[in-house]
PDB file of C-alpha atoms and ligand atoms in Angstrom:
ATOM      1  CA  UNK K   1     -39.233  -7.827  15.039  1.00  0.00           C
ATOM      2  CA  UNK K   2     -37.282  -9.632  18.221  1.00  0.00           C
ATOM      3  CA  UNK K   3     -34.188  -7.664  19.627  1.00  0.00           C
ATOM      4  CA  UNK K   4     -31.172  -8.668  17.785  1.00  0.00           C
ATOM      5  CA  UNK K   5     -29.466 -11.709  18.800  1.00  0.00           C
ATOM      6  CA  UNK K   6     -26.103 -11.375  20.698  1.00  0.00           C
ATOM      7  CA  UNK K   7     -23.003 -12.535  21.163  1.00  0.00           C
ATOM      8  CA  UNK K   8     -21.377 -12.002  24.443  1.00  0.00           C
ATOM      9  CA  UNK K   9     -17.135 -12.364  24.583  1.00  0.00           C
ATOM     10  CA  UNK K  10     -16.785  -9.891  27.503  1.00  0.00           C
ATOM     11  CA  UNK K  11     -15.617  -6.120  26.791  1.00  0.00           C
ATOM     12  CA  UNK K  12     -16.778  -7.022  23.173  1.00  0.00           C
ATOM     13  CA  UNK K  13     -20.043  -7.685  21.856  1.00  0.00           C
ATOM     14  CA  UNK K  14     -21.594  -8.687  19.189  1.00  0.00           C
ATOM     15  CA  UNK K  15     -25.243  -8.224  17.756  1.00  0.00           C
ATOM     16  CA  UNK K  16     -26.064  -9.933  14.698  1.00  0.00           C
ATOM     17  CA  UNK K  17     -28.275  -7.236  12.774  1.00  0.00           C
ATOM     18  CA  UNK K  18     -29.398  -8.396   9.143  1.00  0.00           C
ATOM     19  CA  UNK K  19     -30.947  -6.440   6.087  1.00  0.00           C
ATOM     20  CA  UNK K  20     -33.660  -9.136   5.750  1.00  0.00           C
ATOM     21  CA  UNK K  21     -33.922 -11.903   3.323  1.00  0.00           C
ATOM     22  CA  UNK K  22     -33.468 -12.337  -0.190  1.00  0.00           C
ATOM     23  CA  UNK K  23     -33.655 -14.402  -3.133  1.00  0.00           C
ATOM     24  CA  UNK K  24     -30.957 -15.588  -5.774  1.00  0.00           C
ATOM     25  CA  UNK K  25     -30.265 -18.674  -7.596  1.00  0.00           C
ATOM     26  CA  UNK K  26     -29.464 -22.042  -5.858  1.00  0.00           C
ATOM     27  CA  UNK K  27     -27.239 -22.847  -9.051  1.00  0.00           C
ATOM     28  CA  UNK K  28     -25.117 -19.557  -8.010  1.00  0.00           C
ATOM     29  CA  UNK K  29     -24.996 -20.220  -4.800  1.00  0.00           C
ATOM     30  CA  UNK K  30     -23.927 -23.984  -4.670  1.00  0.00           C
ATOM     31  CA  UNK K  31     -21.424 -23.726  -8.098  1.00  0.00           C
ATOM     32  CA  UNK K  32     -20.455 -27.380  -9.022  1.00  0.00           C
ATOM     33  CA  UNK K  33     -22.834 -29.140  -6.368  1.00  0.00           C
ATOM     34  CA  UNK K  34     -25.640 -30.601  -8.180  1.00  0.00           C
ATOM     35  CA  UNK K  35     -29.456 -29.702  -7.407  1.00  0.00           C
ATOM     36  CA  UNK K  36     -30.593 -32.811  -6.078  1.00  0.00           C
ATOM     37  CA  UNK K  37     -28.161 -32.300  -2.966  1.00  0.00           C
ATOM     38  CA  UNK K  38     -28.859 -28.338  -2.402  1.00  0.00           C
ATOM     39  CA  UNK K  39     -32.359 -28.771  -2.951  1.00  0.00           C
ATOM     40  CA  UNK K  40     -33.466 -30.762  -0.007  1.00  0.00           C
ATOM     41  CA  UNK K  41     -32.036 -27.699   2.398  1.00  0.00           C
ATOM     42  CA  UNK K  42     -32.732 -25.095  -0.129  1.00  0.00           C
ATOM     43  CA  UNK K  43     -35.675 -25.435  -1.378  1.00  0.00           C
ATOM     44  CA  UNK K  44     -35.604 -23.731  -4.458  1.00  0.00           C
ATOM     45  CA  UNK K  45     -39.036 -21.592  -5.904  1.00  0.00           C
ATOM     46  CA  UNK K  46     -40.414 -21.874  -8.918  1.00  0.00           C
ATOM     47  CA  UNK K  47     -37.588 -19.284 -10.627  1.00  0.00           C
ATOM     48  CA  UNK K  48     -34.916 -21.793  -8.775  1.00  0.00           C
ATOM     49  CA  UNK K  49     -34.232 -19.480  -6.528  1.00  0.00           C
ATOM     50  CA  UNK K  50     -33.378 -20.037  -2.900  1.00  0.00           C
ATOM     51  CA  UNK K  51     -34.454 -17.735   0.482  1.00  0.00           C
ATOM     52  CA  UNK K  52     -31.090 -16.184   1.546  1.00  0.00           C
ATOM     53  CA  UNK K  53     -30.461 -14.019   4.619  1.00  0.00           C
ATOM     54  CA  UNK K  54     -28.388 -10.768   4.957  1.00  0.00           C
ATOM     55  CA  UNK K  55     -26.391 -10.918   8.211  1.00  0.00           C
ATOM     56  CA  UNK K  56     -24.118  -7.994   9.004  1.00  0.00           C
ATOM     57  CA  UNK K  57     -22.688  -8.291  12.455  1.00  0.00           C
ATOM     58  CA  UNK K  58     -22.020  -5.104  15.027  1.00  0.00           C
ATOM     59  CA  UNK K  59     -19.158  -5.543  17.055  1.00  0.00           C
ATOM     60  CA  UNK K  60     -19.576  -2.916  19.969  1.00  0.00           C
ATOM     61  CA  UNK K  61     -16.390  -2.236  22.645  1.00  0.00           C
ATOM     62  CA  UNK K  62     -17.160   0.873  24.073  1.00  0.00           C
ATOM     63  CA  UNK K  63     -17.702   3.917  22.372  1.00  0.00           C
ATOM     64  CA  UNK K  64     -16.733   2.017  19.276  1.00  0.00           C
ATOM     65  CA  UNK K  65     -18.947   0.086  16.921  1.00  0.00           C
ATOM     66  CA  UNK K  66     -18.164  -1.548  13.738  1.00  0.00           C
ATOM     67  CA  UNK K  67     -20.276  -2.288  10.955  1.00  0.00           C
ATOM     68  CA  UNK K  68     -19.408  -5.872   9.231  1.00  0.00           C
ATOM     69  CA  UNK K  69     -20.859  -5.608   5.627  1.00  0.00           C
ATOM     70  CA  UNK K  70     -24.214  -3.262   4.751  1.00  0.00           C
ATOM     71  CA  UNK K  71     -26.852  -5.956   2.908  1.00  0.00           C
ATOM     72  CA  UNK K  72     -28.552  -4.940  -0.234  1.00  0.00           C
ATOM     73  CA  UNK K  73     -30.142  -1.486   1.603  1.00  0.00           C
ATOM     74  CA  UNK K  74     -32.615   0.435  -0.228  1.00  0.00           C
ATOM     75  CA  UNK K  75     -30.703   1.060  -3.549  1.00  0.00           C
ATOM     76  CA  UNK K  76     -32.418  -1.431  -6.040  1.00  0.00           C
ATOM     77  CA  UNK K  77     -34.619  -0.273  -8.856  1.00  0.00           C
ATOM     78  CA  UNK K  78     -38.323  -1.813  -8.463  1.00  0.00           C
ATOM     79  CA  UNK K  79     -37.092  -4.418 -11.205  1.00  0.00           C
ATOM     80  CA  UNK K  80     -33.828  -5.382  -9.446  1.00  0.00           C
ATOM     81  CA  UNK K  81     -36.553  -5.459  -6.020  1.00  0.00           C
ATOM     82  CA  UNK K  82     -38.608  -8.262  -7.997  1.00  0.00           C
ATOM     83  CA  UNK K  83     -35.495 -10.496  -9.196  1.00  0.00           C
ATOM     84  CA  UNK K  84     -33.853 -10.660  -5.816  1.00  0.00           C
ATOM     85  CA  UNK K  85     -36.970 -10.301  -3.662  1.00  0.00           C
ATOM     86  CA  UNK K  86     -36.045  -7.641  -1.405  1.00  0.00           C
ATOM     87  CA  UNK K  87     -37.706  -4.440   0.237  1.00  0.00           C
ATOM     88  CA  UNK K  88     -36.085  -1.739   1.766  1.00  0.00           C
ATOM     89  CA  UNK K  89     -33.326  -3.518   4.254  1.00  0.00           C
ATOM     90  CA  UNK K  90     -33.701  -3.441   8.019  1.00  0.00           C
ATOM     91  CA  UNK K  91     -30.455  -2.656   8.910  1.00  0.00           C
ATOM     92  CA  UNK K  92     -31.275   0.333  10.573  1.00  0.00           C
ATOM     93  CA  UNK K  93     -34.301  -1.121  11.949  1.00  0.00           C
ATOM     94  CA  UNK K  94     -32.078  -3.603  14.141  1.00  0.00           C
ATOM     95  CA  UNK K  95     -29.894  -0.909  15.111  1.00  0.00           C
ATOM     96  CA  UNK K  96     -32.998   0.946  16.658  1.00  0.00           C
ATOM     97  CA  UNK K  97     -33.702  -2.571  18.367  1.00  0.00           C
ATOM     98  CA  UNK K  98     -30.353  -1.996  20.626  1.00  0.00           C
ATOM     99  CA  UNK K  99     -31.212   1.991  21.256  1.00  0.00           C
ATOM    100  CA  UNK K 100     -28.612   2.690  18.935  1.00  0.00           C
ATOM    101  CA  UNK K 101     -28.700   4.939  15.279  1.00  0.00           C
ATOM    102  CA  UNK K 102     -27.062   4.863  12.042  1.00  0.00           C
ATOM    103  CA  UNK K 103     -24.832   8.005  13.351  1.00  0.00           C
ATOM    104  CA  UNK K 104     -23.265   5.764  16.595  1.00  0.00           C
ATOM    105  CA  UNK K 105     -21.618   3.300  13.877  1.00  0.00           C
ATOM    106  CA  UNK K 106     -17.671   3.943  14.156  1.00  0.00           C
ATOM    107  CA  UNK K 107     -16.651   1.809  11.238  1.00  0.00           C
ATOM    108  CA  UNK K 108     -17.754   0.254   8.403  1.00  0.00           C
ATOM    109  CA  UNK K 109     -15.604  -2.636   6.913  1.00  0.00           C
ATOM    110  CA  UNK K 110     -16.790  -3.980   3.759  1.00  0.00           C
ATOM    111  CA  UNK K 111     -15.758  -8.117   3.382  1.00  0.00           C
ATOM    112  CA  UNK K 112     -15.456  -6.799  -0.684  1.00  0.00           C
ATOM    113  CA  UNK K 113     -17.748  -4.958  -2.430  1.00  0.00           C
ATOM    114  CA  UNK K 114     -20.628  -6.784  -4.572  1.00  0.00           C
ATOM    115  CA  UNK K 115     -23.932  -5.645  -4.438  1.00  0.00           C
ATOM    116  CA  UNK K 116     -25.157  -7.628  -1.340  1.00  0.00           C
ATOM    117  CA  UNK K 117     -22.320  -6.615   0.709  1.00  0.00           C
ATOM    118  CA  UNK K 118     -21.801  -2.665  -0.095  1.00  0.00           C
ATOM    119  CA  UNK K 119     -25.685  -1.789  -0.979  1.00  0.00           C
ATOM    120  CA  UNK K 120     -26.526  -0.812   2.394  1.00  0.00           C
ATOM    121  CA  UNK K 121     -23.487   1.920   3.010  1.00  0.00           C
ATOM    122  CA  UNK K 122     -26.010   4.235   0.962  1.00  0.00           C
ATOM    123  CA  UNK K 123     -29.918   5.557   1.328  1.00  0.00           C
ATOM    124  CA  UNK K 124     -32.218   6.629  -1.208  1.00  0.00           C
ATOM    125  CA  UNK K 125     -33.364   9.880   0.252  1.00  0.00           C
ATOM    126  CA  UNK K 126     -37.247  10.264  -1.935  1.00  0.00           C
ATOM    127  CA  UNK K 127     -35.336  12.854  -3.747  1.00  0.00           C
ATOM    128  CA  UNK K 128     -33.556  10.118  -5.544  1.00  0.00           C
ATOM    129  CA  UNK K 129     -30.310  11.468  -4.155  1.00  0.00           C
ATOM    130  CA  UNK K 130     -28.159   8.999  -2.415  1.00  0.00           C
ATOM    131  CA  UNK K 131     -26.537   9.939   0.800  1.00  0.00           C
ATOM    132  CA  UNK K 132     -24.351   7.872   3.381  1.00  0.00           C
ATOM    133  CA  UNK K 133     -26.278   5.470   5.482  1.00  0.00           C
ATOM    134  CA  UNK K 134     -23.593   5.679   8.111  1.00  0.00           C
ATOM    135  CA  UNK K 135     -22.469   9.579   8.248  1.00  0.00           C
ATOM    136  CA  UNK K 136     -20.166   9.182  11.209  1.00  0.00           C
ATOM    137  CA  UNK K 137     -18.472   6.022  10.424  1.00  0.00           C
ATOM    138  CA  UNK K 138     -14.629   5.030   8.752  1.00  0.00           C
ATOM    139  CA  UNK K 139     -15.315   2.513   5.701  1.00  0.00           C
ATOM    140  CA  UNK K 140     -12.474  -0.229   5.761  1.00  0.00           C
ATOM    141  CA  UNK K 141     -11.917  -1.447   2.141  1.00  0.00           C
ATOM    142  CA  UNK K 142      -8.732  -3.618   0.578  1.00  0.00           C
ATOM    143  CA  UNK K 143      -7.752  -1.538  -1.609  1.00  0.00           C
ATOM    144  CA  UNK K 144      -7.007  -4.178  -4.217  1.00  0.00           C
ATOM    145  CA  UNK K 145     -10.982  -4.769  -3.811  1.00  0.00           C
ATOM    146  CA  UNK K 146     -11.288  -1.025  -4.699  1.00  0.00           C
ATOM    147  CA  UNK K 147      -8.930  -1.078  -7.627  1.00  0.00           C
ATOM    148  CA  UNK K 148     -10.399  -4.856  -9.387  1.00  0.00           C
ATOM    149  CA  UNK K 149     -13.900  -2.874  -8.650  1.00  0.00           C
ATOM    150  CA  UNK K 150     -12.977   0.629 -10.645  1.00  0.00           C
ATOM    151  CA  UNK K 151     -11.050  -0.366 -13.442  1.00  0.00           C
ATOM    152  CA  UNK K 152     -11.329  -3.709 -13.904  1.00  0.00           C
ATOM    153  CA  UNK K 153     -11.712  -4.233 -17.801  1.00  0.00           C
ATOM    154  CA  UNK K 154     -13.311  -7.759 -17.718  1.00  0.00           C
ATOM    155  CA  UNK K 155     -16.452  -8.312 -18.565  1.00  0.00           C
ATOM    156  CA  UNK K 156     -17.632 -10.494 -15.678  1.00  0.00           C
ATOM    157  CA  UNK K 157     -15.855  -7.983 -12.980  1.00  0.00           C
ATOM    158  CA  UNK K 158     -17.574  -4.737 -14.540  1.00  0.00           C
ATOM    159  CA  UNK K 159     -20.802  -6.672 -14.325  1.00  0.00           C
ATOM    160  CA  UNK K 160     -20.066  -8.046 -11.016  1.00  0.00           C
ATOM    161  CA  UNK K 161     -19.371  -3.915  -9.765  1.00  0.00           C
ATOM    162  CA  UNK K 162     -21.379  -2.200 -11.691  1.00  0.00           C
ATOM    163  CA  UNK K 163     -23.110  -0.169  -8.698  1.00  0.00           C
ATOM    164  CA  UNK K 164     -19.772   0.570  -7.282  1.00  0.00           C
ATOM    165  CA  UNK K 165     -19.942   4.140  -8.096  1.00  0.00           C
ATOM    166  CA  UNK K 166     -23.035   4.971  -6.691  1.00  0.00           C
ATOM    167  CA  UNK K 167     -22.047   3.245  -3.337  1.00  0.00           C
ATOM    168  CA  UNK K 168     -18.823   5.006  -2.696  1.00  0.00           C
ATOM    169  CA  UNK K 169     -18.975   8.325  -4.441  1.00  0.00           C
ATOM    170  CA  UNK K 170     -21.419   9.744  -0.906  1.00  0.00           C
ATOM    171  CA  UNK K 171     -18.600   7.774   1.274  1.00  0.00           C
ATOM    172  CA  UNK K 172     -15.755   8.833  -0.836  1.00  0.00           C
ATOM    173  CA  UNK K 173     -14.650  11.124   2.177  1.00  0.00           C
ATOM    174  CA  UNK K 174     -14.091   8.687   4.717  1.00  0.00           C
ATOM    175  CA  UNK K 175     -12.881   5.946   2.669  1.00  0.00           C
ATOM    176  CA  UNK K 176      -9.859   3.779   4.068  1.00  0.00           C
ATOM    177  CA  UNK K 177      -8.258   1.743   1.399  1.00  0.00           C
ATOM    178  CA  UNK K 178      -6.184  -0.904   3.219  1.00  0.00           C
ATOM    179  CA  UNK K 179      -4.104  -3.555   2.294  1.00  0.00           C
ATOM    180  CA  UNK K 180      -3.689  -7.026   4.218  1.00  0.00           C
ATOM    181  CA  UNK K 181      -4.381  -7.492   8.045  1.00  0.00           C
ATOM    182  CA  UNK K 182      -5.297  -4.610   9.827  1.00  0.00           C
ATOM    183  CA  UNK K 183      -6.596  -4.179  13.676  1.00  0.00           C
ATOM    184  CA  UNK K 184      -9.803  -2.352  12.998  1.00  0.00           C
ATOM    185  CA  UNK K 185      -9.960  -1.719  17.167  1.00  0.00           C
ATOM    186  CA  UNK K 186      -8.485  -3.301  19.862  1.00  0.00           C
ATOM    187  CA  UNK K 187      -9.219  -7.414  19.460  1.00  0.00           C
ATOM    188  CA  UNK K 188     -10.716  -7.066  15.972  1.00  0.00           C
ATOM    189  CA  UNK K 189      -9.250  -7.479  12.771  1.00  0.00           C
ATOM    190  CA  UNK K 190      -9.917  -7.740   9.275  1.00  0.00           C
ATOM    191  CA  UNK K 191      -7.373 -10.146   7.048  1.00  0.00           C
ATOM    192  CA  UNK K 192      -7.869 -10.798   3.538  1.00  0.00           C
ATOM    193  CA  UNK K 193      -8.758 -14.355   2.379  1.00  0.00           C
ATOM    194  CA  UNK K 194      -9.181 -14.144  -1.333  1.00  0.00           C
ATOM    195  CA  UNK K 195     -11.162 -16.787  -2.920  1.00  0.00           C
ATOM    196  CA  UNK K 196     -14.722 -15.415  -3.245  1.00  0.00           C
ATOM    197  CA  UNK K 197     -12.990 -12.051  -5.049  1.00  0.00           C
ATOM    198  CA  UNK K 198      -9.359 -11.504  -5.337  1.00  0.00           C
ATOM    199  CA  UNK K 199      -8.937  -9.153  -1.927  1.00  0.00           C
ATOM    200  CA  UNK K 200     -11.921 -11.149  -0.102  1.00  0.00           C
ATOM    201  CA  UNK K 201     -11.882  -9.984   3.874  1.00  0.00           C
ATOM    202  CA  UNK K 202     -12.870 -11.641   6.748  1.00  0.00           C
ATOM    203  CA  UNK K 203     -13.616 -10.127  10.372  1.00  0.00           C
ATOM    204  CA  UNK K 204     -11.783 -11.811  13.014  1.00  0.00           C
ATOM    205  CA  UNK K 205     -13.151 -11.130  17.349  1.00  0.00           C
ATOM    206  CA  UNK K 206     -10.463 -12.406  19.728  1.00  0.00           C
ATOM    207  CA  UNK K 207     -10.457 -11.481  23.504  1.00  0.00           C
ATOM    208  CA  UNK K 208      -9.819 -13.683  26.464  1.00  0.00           C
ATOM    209  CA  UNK K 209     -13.509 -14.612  26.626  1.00  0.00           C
ATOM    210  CA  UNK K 210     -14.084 -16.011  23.244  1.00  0.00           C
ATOM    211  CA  UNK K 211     -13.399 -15.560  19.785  1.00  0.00           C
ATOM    212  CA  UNK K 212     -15.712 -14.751  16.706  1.00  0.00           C
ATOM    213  CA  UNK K 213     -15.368 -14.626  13.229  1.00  0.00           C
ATOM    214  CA  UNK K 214     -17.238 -13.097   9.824  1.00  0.00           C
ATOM    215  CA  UNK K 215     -16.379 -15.740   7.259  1.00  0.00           C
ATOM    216  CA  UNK K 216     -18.648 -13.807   4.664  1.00  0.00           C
ATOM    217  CA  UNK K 217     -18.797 -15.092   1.294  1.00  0.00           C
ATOM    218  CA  UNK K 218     -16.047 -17.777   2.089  1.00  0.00           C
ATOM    219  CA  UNK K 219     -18.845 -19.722   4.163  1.00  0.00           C
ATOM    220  CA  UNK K 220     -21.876 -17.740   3.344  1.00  0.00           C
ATOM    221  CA  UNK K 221     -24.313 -20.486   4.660  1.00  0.00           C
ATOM    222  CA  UNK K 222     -24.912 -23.900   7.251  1.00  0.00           C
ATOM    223  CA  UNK K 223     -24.152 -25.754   3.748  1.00  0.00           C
ATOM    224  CA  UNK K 224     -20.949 -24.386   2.559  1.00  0.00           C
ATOM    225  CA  UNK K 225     -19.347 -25.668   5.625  1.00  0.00           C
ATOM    226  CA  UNK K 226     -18.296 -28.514   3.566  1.00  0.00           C
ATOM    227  CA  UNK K 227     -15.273 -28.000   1.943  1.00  0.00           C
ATOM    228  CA  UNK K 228     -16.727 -28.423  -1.540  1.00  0.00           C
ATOM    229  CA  UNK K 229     -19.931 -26.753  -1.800  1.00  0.00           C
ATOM    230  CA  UNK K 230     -18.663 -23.336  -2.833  1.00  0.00           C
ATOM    231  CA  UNK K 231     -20.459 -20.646  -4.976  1.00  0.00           C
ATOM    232  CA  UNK K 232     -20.468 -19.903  -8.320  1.00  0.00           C
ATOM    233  CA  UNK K 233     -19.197 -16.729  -8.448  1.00  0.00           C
ATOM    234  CA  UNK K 234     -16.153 -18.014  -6.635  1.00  0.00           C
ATOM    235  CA  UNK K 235     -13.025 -16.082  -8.678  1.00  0.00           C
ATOM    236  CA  UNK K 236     -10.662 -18.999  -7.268  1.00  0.00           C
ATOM    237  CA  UNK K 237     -12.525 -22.120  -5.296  1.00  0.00           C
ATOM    238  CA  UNK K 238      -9.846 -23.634  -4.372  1.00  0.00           C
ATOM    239  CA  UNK K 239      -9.003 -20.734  -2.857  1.00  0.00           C
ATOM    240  CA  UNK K 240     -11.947 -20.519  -0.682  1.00  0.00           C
ATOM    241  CA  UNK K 241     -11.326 -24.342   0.449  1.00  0.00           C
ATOM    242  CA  UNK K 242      -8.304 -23.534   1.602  1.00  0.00           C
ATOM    243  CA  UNK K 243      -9.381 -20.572   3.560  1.00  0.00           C
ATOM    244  CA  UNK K 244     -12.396 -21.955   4.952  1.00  0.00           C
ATOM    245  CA  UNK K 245     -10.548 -24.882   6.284  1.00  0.00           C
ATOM    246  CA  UNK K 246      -8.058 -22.797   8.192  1.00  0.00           C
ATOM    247  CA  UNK K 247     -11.204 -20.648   9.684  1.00  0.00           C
ATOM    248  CA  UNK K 248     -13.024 -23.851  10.336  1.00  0.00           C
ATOM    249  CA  UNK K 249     -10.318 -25.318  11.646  1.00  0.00           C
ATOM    250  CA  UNK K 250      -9.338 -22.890  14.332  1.00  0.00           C
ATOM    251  CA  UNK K 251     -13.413 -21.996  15.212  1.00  0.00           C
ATOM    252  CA  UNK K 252     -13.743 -25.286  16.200  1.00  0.00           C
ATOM    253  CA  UNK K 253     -10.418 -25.967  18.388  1.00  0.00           C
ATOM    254  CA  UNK K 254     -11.224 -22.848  20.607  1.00  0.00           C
ATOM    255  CA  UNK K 255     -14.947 -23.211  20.361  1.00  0.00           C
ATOM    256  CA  UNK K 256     -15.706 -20.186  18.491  1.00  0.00           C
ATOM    257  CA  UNK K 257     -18.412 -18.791  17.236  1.00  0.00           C
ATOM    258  CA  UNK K 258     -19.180 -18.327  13.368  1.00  0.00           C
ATOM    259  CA  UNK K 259     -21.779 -16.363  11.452  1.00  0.00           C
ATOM    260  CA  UNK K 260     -23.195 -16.733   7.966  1.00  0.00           C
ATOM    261  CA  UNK K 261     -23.729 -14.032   5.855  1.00  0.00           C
ATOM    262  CA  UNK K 262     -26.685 -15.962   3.861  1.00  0.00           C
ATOM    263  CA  UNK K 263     -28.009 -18.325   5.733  1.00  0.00           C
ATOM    264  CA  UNK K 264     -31.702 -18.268   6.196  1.00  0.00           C
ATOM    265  CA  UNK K 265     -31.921 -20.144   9.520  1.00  0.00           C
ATOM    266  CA  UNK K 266     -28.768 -19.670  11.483  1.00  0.00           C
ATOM    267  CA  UNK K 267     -27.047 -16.647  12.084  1.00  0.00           C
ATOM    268  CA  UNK K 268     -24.332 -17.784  13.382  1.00  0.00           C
ATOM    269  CA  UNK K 269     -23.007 -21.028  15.640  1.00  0.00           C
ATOM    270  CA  UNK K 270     -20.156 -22.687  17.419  1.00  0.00           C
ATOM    271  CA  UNK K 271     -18.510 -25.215  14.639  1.00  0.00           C
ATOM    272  CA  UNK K 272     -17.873 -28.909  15.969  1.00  0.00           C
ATOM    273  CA  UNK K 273     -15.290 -31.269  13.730  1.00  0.00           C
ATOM    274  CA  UNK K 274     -17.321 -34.500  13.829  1.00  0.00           C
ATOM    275  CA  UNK K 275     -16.169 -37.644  11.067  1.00  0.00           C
ATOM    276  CA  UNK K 276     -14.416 -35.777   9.505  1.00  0.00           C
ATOM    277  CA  UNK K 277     -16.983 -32.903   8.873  1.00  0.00           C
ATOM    278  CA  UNK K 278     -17.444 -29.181   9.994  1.00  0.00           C
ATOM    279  CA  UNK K 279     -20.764 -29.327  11.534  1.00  0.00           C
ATOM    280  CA  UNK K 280     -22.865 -26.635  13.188  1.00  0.00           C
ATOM    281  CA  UNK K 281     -22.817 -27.278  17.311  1.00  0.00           C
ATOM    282  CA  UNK K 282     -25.374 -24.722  19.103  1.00  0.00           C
ATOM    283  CA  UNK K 283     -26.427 -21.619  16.928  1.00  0.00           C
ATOM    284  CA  UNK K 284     -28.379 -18.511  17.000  1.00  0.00           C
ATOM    285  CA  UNK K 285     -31.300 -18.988  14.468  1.00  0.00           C
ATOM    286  CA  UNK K 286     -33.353 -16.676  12.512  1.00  0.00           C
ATOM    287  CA  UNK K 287     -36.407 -15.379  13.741  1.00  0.00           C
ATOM    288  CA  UNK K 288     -39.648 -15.513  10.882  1.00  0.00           C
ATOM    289  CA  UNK K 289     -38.639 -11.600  10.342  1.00  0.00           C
ATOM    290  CA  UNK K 290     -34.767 -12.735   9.679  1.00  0.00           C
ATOM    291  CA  UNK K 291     -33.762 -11.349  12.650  1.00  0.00           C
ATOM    292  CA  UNK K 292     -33.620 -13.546  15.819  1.00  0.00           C
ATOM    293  CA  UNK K 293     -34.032 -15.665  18.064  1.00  0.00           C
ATOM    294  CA  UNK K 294     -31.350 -17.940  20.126  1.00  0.00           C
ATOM    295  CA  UNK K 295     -32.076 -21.367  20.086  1.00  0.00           C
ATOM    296  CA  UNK K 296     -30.569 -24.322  18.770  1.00  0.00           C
ATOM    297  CA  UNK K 297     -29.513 -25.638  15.341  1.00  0.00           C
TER     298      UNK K 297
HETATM  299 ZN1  LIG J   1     -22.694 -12.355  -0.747  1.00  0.00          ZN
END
């Protein structure tokens, strides 16, 4: 596995670790937009599912080092390992890659709290027993994403959270339920979008070297850049357009850089406006391993 690909915006940095790839269906992933137009950059297996990546960038300023979103992680049973096609998550593997361990992570901020987003905060031990991935580190949740994700009634929600339990109760000490912008350290905040789940967050990098942002399930991969190819599971689309367009919008006036949560070849890229269209300008791609590799898209 290469070194984790960086992003460099002066007294902030920012390596793009991921948990490895995954599988889950195109249809879910690309909601109203038919098959014949995913299909040609997502080419989907024979169970229709396409290869999805697990990007959760590190954003390091000093002593401090925040964790954006924790993959799948080791948590799945073996039949849950089959349907989505994942192992055991590399996050931790990456770390190692900068000479850093689970225990220097500062903060964790979860973007909300499905299964491929909040997984990775816990570890199997062989025991069985689950224990926090991240011992040291704060985890940043909206606390309406907490609330929707307890005691939600609905039957889609419930479904949608059902492994919340498991992933909080070893964290439940150093939870921080918060609710709209916060400054998670100095030049990085989280702000709520909505959209993909009611209390959606995004992770925003501004210093006077560059700006950055975690668009996480609001722009998940290369594709969804266009303002109508939105997933499935999208609790309010229009939502997300809106959103996405604002993001877009301002990544591409100051030349910013944006990652994807689920793309399988880019990790993240500058976004250029061109007829009328958010397109990707010069990116970090994925590596064979889904780590790394700079290059171009
Ligand atoms: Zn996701």
């Amino acid at each position: 596995m290469d070194a984790p690909a960086k992003i460099d915006l002066g007294p902030v940095t920012i390596a793009l670790l991921t948990d490895g790839f995954w599988r889950n269906d195109g249809g879910c992933m690309f909601g109203v937009v038919p098959r014949e137009l995913w299909r040609r950059e997502h080419p989907p297996d024979e169970h229709n599912r396409i290869r999805l990546n697990l990007v959760c960038p590190l954003i390091i300023r000093g002593n401090e080092a925040v964790l954006v979103d924790t993959g799948i992680g080791n948590r799945l049973s073996d039949v849950e390992r089959k349907i989505f096609d994942h192992g055991d998550g590399w996050l931790c593997d990456g770390l190692e890659r900068l000479g850093m361990e689970p225990g220097d992570v500062t903060c964790v901020v979860l973007s909300h709290l499905h299964f491929d987003h909040a997984g990775g905060i816990v570890r199997r031990r062989p025991s069985g027993r689950f224990e926090a991935a991240f011992a040291r580190a704060r985890v940043v949740v909206q606390a309406g994403e907490l609330e929707v994700a307890r005691s939600s009634r609905n039957e889609r929600l419930r479904a949608a959270y059902r492994h919340v339990p498991e992933c909080l109760e070893p964290v439940a000490q150093r939870l921080e339920p918060v609710s709209g912008t916060v400054e998670l350290i100095p030049g990085v905040r989280a702000a709520v979008t909505g959209g993909h789940t009611y209390d959606h967050q995004v992770v925003r990098v501004e210093t006077g070297q560059g700006s950055f942002v975690h668009l996480a399930d609001i722009v998940p991969t290369r594709s969804h850049l266009r303002g109508p190819w939105n997933q499935a599971y999208d609790l309010d689309a229009l939502r997300t357009m809106e959103e996405k367009e604002r993001y877009l919008s301002r990544a591409s006036t100051e030349n910013g850089w944006v990652s994807f949560a689920h793309d399988d070849r880019l990790l993240a890229a500058r976004v250029r406006r061109e007829h009328g269209r958010y397109q990707a300008a010069e990116g970090l791609l994925t590596g064979e391993d889904g780590a790394t590799e700079p290059g171009r898209a």
